[in-house]
Coordinates of C-alpha atoms in Angstrom, one line a residue:
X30 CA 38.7 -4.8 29.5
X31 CA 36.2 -3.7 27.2
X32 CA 32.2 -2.8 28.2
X33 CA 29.2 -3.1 26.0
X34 CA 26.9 -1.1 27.8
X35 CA 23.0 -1.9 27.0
X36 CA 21.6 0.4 29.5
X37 CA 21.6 1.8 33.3
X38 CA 22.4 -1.8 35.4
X39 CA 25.1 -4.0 34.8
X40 CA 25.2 -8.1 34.5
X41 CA 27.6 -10.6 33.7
X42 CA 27.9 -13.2 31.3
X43 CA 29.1 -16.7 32.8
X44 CA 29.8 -19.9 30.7
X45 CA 29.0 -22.4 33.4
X46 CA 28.3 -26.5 32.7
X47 CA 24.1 -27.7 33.1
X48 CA 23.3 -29.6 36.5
X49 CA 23.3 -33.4 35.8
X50 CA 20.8 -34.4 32.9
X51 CA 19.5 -36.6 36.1
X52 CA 18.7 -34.0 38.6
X53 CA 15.2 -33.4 38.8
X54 CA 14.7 -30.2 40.7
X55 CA 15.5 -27.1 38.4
X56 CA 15.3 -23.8 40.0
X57 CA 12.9 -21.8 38.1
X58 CA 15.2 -18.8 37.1
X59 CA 13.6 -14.8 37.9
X60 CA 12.9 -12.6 35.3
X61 CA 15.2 -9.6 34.7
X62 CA 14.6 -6.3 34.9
X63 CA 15.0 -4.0 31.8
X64 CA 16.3 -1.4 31.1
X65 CA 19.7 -2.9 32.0
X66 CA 23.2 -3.5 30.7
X67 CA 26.0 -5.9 30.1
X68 CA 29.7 -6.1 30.3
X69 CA 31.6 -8.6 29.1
X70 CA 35.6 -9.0 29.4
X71 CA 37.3 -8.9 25.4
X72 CA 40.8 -9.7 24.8
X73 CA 43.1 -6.2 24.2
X74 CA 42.0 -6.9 20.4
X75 CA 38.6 -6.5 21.4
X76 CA 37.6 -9.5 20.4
X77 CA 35.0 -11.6 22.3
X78 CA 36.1 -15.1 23.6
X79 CA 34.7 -18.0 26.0
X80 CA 36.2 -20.8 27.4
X81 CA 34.1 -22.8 29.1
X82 CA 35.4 -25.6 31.0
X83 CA 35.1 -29.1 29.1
X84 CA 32.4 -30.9 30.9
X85 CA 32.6 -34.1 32.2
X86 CA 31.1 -37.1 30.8
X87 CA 28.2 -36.8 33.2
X88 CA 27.5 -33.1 32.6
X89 CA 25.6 -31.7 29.6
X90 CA 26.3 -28.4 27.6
X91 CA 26.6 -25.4 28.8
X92 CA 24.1 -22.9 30.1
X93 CA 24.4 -19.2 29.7
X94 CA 23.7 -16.9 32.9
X95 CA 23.4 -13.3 33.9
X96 CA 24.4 -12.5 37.7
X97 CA 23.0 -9.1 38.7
X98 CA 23.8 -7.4 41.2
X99 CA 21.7 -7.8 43.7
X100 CA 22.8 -11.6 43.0
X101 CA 20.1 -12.8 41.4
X102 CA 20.2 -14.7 38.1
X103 CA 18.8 -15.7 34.6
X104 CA 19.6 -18.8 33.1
X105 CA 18.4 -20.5 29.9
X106 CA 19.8 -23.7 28.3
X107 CA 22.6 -23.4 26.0
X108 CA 21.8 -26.0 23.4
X109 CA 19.0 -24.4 21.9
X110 CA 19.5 -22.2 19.2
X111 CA 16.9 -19.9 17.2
X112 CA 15.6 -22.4 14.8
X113 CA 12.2 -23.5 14.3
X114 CA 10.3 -26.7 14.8
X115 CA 10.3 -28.9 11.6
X116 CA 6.0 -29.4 12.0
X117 CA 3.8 -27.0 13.8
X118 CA 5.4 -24.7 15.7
X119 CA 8.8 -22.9 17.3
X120 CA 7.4 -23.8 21.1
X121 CA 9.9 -24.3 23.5
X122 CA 8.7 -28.3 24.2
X123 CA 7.0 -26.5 27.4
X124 CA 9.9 -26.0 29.9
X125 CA 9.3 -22.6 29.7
X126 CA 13.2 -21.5 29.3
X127 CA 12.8 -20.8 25.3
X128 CA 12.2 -16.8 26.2
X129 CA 14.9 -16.6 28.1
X130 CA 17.4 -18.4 25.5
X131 CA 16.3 -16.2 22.9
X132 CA 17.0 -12.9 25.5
X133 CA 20.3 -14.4 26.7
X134 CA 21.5 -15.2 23.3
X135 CA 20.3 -11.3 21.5
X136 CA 22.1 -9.8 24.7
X137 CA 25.2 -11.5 23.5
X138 CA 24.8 -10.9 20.3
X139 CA 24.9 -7.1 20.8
X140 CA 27.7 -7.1 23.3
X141 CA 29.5 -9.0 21.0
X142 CA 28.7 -5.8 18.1
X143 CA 28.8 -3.4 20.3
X144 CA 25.7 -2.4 20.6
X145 CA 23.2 -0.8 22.9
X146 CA 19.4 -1.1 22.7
X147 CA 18.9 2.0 22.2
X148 CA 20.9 2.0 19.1
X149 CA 18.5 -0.3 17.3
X150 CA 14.6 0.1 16.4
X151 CA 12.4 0.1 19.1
X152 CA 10.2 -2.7 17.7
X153 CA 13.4 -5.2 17.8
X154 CA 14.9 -4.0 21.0
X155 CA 10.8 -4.6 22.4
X156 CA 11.3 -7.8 20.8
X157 CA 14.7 -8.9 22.6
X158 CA 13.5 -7.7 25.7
X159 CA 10.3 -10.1 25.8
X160 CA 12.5 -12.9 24.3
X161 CA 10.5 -13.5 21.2
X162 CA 13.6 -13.6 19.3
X163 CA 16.9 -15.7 19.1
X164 CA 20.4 -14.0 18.5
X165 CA 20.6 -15.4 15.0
X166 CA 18.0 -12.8 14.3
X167 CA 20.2 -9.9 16.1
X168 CA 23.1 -10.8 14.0
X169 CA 21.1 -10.8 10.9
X170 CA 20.2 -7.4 11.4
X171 CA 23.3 -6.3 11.8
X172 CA 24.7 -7.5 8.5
X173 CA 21.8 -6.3 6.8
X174 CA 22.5 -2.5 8.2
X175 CA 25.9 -2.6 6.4
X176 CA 24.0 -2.1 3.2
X177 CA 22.8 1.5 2.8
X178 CA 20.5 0.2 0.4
X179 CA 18.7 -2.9 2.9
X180 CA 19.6 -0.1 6.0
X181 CA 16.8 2.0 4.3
X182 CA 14.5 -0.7 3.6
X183 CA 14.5 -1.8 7.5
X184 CA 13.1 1.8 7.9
X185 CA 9.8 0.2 7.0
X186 CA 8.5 -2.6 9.4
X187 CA 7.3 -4.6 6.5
X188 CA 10.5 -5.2 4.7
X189 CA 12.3 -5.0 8.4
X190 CA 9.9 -8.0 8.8
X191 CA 10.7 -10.1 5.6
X192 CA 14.7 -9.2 5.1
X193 CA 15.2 -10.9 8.8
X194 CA 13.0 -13.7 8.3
X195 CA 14.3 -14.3 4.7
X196 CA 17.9 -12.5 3.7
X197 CA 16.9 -13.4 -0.2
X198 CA 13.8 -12.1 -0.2
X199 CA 14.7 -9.0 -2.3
X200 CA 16.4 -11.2 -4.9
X201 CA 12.7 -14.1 -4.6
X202 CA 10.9 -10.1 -5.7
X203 CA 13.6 -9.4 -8.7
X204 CA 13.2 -12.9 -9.8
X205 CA 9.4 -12.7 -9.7
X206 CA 8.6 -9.3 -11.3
X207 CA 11.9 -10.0 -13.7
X208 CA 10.4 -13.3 -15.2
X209 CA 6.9 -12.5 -15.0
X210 CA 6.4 -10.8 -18.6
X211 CA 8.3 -13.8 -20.4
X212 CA 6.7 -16.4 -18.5
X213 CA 3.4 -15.2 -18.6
X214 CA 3.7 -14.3 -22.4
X215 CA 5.3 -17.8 -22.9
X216 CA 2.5 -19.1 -21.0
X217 CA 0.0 -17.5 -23.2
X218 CA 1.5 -18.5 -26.5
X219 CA 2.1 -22.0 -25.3
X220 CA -2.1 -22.2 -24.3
X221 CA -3.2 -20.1 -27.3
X222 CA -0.4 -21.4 -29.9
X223 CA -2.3 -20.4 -33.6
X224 CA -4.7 -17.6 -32.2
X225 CA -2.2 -15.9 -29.8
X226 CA -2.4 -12.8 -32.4
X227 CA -6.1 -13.2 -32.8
X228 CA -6.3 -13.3 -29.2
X229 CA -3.7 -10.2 -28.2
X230 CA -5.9 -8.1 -26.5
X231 CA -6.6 -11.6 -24.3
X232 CA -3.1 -11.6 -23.7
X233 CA -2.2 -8.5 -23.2
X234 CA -5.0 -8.0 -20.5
X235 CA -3.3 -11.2 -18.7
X236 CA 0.6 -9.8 -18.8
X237 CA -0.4 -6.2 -17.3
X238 CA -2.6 -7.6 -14.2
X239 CA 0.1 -10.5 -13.3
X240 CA 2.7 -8.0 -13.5
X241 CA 0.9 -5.8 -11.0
X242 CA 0.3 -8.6 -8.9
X243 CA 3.5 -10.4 -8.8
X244 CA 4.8 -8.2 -6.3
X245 CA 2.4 -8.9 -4.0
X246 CA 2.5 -12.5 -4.1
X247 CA 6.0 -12.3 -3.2
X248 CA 5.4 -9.8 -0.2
X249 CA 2.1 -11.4 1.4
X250 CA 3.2 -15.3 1.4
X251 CA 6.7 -14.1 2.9
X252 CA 7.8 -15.8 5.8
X253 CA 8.1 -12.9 8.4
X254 CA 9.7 -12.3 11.8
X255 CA 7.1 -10.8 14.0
X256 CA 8.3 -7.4 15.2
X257 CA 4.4 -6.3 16.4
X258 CA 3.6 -4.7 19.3
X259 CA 1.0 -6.9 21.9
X260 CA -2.2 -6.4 21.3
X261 CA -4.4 -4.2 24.1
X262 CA -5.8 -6.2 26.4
X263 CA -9.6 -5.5 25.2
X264 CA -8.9 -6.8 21.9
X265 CA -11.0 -10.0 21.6
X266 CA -12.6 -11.8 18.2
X267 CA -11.4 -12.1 14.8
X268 CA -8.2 -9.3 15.7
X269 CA -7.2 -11.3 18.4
X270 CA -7.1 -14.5 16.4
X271 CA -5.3 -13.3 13.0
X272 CA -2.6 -11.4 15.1
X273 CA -1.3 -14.7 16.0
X274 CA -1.7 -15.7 12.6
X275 CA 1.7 -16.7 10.7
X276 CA 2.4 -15.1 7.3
X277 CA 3.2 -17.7 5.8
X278 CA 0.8 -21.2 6.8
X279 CA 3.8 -23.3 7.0
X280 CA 6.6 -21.1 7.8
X281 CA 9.0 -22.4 10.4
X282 CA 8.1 -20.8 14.2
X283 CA 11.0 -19.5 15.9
X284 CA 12.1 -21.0 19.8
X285 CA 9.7 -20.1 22.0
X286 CA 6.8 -19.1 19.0
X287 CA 4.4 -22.0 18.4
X288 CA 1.5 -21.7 15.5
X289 CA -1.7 -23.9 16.2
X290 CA -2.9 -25.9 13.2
X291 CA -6.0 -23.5 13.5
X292 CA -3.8 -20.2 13.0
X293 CA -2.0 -22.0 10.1
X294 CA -5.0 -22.3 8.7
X295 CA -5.7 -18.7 9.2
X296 CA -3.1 -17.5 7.6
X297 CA -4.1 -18.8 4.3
X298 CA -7.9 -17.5 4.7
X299 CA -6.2 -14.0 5.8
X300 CA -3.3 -13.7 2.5
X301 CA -6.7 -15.0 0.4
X302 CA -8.8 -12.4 1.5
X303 CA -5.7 -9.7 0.5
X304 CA -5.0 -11.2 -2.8
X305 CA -8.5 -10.9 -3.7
X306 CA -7.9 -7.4 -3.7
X307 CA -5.1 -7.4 -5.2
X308 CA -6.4 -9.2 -7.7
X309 CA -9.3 -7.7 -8.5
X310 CA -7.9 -4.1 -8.1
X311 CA -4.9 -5.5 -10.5
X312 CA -6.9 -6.5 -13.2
X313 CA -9.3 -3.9 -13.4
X314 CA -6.4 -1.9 -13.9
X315 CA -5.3 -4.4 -17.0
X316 CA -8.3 -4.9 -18.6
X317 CA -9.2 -1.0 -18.1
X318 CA -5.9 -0.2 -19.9
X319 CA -6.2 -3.1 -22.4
X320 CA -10.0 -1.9 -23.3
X321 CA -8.6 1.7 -24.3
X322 CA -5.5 0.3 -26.4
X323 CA -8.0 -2.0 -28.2
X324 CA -10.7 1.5 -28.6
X325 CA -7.4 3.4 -29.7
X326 CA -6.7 0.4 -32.5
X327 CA -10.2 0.1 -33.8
X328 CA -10.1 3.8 -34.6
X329 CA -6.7 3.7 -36.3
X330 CA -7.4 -0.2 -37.8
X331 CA -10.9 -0.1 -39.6
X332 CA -10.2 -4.0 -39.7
X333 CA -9.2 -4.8 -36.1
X334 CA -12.7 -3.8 -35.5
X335 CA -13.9 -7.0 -36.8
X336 CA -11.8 -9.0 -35.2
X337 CA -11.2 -7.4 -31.5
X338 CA -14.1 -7.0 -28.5
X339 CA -14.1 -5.1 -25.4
X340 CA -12.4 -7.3 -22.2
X341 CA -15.6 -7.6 -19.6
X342 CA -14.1 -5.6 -16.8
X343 CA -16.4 -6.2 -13.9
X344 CA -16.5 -10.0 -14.5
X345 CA -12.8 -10.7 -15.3
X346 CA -11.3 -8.7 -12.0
X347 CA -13.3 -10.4 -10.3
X348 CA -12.6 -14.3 -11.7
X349 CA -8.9 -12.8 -11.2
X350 CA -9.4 -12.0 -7.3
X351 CA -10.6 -15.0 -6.9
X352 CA -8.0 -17.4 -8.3
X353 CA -5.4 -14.9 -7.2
X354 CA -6.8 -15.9 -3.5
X355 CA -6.9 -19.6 -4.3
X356 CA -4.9 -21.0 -6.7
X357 CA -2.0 -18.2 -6.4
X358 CA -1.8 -17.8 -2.7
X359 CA -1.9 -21.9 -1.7
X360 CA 1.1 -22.0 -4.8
X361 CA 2.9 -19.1 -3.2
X362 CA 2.2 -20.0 0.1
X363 CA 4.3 -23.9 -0.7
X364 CA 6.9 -22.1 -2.1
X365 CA 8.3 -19.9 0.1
X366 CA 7.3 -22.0 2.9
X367 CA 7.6 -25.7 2.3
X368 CA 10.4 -25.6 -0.9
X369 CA 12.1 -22.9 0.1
X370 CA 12.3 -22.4 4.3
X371 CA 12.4 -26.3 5.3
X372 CA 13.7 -27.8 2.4
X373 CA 16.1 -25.5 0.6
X374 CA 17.6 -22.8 2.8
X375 CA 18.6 -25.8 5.4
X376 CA 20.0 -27.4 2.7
X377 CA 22.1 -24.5 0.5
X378 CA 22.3 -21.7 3.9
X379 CA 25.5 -21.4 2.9
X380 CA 26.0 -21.4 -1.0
X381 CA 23.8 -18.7 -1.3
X382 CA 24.4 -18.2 -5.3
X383 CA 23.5 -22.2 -5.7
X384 CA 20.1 -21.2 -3.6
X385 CA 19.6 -18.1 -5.5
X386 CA 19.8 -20.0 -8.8
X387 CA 17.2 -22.5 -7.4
X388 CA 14.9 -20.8 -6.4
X389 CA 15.3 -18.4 -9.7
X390 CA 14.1 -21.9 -11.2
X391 CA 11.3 -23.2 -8.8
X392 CA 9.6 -19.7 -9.3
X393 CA 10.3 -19.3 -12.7
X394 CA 8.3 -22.7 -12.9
X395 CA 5.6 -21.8 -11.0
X396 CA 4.8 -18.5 -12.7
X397 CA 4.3 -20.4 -15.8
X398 CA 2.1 -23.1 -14.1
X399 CA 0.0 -20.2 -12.8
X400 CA -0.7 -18.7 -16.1
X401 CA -1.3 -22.0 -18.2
X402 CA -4.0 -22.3 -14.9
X403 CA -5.1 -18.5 -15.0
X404 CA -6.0 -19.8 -19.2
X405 CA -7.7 -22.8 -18.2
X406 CA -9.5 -21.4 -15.1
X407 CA -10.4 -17.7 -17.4
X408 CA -12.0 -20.1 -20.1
X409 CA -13.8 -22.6 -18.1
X410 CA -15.9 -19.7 -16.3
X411 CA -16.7 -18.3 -19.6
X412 CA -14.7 -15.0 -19.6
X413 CA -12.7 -16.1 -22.1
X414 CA -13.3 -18.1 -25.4
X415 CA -11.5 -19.4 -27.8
X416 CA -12.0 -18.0 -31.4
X417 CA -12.1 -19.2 -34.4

């Protein structure tokens, strides 16, 4: 017999069948108290096995329990699995048992690796403990840590958060910043066609700022597994609300998570109001370095002079905040939501190089939609005209 031992009290895993799908009265299960720790039998291989009895024809799937020792018990259904709901949110259809599914499920998942709670962050082990997370998301980790590379990413509770909600999402930010210079300069030449030369400094300002940004309109639409602490108890307002905010508006909630259609909507005012920034800090950067590369020609080409102006600075960081936070973050925000979560990754989960290439084309395509729109948008306000 082989022990996985999670901490200082001990509990036992039972495969047992569901009462009848027609009994009415369901004993509301007790909480259990943490720290504690499991132990489950392994054959002499240690390898982890369950045979549950076949139900009968009148008895639904299995339930998972833990018996304590003072003989009380935790139960949660055993057909429910960490997915998300396909519409609004991950809620638990109200029977109140998603939580402790999620915690039963985790527990296994580190008894079945070996693990202890104190062996993993403190934010995820919080996280198992309060059931906020299925064992799908336990086992993810775990693979992830195998790479020493990803190991020293999940050091930092923003890529911790992104790499379990999304195990591509390193690839989705090579595939973004990679692309970004040809696209964008493809973009530019496609909109600008005869008076891309006359029109460099134009172009160049463009390339550098979306190149700054790209990054971050990978990172901030990002679906995300919520490792945050709970909020202190006098926290009330604005905080309160956007903490319950999704990353991403129409990411797919984990079991026992639920987003309201008002926090949805949150979460694209909230990425908005960031990309604005980012936007606007990018492109001052861009034009900034553009203007002095266009300063350096004139001085070295007496005929450039003529032909080249100054990029307003103040006027075009600002036009580029604010399409970043419209235009940018609703395009984003369908992509790695909507095309990607619900539609692709249930689809291709598991011909990963097939999803890869996929989604290497969607953003490839939508890069170049966003600068033909960043050409159309920068020349309509007036920041940009076309020359002669």
């Amino acid at each position: 017999m082989a022990t996985a031992a999670l901490s200082h009290r001990t509990v036992q895993f039972i495969v047992s069948p569901n009462q009848s799908p027609h009994h009415h009265h369901r004993r509301s299960p007790p909480l259990i108290s943490y720290p504690f720790s499991a132990s489950i039998s392994v054959s002499p291989k240690s390898s982890i096995s369950a045979h549950p009895r076949k139900p009968s024809p009148r008895r639904r799937a299995s339930l998972i329990a833990f018996s304590g020792n003072d003989g009380g018990s935790v139960g949660g259904g055993g057909d429910g699995g960490g997915g998300g709901d396909g519409g609004g949110g991950g809620g638990d259809g109200g029977d109140g048992d998603a939580g402790e599914r999620n915690r039963a499920e985790s527990i296994m998942a580190l008894a079945e690796a070996g693990r202890s709670l104190d062996s993993i962050p403190k934010d995820l082990a919080a996280a198992i403990e309060a059931g906020r997370i299925p064992g799908s998301i336990v086992r993810r980790f775990f693979e992830i840590e195998k790479s020493p590379f990803l190991n020293w990413l999940l050091k930092f509770g923003g890529f911790k958060e992104r790499l379990l909600a999304d195990d591509l999402f390193l690839t989705k930010v090579g595939i973004e910043c990679g692309v970004g210079i040809f696209t964008k300069t493809a973009a530019e030449l496609e909109k600008r066609r005869e008076n891309f030369t006359k029109e460099l400094d134009f172009v160049l300002a463009d390339v550098v700022m979306a190149i700054i940004a790209d990054f971050m309109l990978v990172w901030l639409p990002a679906p995300t597994v919520s490792l945050r602490a709970p909020l202190a108890v006098n926290v009330t307002g604005l905080s309160k609300f956007f903490y319950g905010c999704p990353d991403n508006a129409f990411q797919v909630a984990l079991a026992g998570t639920s987003y309201s259609f008002l926090q949805r909507i949150g979460a694209i005012g909230r990425n908005g109001a960031k990309l604005f920034v980012v936007g606007t800090g990018a492109s001052l950067v861009g034009t900034g370095v553009t203007n002095l590369l266009i300063t350096a020609r004139k001085a070295i080409d007496k005929s450039f002079a003529g032909e080249a102006e100054d990029v307003p600075i103040l006027s075009t960081s600002a036009a580029y905040g604010v399409y970043m936070s419209v235009s940018s973050n609703l395009r984003y925000q369908v992509v790695a939501g909507v095309i990607e979560q619900r539609i692709l990754e249930p689809l291709l989960h598991e011909q990963k190089l097939l999803l890869s290439a996929i989604c290497f084309a969607v953003r490839t395509g939508n890069t170049f939609l966003g600068s033909l729109m960043w050409v159309d948008y920068a020349r309509w306000i007036g920041i940009q005209k076309i020359r002669e």
